[in-house]
Short mmCIF file of C-alpha atoms in Angstrom, two decimals:
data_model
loop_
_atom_site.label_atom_id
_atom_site.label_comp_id
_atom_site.label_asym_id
_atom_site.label_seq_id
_atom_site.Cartn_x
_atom_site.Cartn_y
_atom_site.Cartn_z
CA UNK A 1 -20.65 -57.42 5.38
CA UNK A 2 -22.93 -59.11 7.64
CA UNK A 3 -25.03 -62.27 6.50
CA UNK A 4 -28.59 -62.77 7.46
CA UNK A 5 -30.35 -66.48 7.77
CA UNK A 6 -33.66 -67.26 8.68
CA UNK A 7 -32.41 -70.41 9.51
CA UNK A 8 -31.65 -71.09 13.68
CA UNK A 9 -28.03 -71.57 14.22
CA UNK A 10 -28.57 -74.45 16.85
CA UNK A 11 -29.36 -77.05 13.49
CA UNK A 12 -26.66 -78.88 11.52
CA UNK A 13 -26.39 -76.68 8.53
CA UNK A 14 -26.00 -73.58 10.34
CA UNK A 15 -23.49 -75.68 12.37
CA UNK A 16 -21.71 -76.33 9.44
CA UNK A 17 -21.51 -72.95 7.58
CA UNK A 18 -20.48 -71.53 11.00
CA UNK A 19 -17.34 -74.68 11.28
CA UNK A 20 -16.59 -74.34 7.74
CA UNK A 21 -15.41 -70.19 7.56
CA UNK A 22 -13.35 -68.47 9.61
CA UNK A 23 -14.21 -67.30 12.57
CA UNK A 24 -13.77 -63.69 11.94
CA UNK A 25 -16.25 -64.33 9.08
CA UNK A 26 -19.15 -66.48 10.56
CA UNK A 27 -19.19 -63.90 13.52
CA UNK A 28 -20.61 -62.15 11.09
CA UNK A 29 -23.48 -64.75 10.24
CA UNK A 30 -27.09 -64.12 12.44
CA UNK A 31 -29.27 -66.36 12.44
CA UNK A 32 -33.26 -65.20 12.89
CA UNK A 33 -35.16 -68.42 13.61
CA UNK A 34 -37.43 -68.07 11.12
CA UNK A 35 -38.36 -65.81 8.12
CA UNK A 36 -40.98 -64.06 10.15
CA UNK A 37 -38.19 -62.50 12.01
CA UNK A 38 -35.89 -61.18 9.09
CA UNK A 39 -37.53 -57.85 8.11
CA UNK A 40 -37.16 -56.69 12.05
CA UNK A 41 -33.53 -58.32 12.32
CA UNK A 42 -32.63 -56.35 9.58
CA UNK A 43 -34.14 -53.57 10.28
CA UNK A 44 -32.40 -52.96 13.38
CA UNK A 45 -29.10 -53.57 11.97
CA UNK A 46 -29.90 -51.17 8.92
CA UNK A 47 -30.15 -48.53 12.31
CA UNK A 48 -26.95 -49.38 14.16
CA UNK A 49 -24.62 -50.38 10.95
CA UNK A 50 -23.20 -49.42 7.58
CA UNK A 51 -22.45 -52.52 6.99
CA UNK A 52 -23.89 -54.45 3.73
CA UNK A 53 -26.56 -56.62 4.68
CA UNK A 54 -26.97 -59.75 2.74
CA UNK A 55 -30.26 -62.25 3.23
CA UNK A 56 -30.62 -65.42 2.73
CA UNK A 57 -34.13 -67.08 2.68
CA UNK A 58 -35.04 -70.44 1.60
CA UNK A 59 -37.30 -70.52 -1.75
CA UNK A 60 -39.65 -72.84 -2.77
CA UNK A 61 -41.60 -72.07 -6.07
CA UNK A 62 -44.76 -70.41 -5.77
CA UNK A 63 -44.38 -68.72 -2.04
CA UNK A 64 -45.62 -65.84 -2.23
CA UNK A 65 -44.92 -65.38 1.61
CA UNK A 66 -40.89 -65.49 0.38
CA UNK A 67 -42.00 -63.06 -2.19
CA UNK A 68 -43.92 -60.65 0.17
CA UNK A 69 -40.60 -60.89 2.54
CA UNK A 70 -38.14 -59.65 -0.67
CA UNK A 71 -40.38 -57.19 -1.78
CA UNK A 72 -40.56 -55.83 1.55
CA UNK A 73 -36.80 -56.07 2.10
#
């Protein structure tokens, strides 16, 4: 399984979901720097993986630009 964040790794939660697994685990953790970049991210890796591919976006009420993202996922 490999575990998509639009989040960048280089701030502290990233920093602490990637301390607080395993390291075999959070290897598996990528880290887009922004939503704008998931749909391509995870495109390619649909393309070179049969891996499941699990997103994680941050939601606030009422974005439809979160929306748009899922719906295109």
């Amino acid at each position: 399984m490999i575990y998509v964040f639009e989040d960048d790794e280089r701030d502290p939660l990233p920093q602490l979901f990637i301390k607080a697994y395993d390291k075999r685990l959070s290897d598996k953790f990528i880290y887009t720097r922004g939503n704008g970049n998931v749909y391509n991210k995870v495109e390619t890796l649909l393309l070179s993986t049969d891996d499941t591919i699990v997103v994680y976006l941050d939601t606030v009420p009422g974005n439809l630009d979160t929306r748009r993202i899922y719906t295109k996922l």
